[in-house]
Each structure stands twice: as structure tokens, then as C-alpha cells.
Coordinates of C-alpha atoms in Angstrom, one line a residue:
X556 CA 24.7 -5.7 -4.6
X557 CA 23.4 -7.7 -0.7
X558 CA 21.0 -10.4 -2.2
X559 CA 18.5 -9.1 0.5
X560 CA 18.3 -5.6 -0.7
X561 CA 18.0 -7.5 -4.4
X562 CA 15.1 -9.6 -3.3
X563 CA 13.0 -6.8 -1.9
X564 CA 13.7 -4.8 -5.3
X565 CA 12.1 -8.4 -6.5
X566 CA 9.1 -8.2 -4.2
X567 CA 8.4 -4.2 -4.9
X568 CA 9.5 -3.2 -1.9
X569 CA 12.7 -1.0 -2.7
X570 CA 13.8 0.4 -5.8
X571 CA 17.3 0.6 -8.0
X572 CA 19.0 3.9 -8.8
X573 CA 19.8 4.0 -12.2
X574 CA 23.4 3.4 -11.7
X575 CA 22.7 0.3 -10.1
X576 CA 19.9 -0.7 -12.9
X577 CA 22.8 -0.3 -15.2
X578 CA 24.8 -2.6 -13.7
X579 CA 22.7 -5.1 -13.4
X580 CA 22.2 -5.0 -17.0
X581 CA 25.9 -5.2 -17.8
X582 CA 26.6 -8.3 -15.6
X583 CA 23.6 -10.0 -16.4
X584 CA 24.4 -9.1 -20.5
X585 CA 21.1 -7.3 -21.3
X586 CA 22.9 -5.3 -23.7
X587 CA 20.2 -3.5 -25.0
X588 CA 18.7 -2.3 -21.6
X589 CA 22.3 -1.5 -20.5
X590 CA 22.7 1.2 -23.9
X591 CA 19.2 2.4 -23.4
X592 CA 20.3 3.5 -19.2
X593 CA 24.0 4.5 -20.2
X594 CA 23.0 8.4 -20.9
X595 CA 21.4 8.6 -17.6
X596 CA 24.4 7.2 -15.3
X597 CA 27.4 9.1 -14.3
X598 CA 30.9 8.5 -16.8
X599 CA 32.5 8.4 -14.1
X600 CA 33.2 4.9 -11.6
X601 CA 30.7 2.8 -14.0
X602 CA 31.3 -0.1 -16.2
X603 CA 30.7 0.2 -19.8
X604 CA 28.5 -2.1 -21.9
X605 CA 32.0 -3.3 -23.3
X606 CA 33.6 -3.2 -20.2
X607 CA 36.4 -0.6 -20.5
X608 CA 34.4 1.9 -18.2
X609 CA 35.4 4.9 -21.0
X610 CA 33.1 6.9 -22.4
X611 CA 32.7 10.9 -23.0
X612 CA 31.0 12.5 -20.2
X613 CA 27.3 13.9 -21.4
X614 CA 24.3 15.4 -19.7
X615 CA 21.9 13.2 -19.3
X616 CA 18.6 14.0 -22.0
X617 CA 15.4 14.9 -20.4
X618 CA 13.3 12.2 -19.1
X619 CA 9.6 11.9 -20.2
X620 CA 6.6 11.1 -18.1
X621 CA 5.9 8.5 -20.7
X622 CA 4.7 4.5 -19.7
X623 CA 7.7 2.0 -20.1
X624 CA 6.6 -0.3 -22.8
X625 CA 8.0 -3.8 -23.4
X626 CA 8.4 -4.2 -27.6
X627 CA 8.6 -7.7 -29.0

């Protein structure tokens, strides 16, 4: 990912696709988040939460217009 497209995502600016949100979550070990985005990326070309990219292809479940939440 360019560090300059990164930074504006920071800044509100521009937003990540999914994919990309998913990726992010694997390399920076955010296991949780990265399980939580998995049903909603393409099987195909992404990196797993464990890495070996396998995984069943699935449709991805219906998306809610419900607020994100953080839980402690």
C-alpha cells in the first residue's frame, strides 16, 4: 500500500476497499478485525488470517445499515 494514499485514509480523506482493510488487519495482527472482514473479501488472491491464503469460496452475507461499535 503507497504511504501517501495510507496517510490520506488517516486524515479522512480517501477510503479502503475491504480487501485492502483486510490486509491491513492481517499484517498489522488484528486478528479479530481480520475474521470479522474475511466473509466480505474475495477467496481468491487474499492472504488468510493464518497466512495460507486457502479458504472455501462463500458469498459474502448481507451487510446491515447498522453503526460500527467498538466493544471493550
Amino acid at each position: 500500500m503507497d504511504p501517501g494514499h495510507l496517510s490520506k485514509v488517516e486524515r479522512g480523506e480517501k477510503q479502503l476497499s475491504l480487501e485492502s482493510l483486510h490486509r491491513l488487519a492481517v499484517v498489522l495482527e488484528l486478528s479479530e478485525l481480520a475474521k470479522l472482514l474475511k466473509p466480505y473479501v474475495p477467496a481468491s488472491g487474499t492472504t488468510s488470517v493464518n497466512g495460507d491464503g486457502a479458504g472455501p469460496s462463500r458469498p459474502a452475507p448481507p451487510v446491515e445499515n447498522a453503526p460500527i461499535t467498538a466493544s471493550t
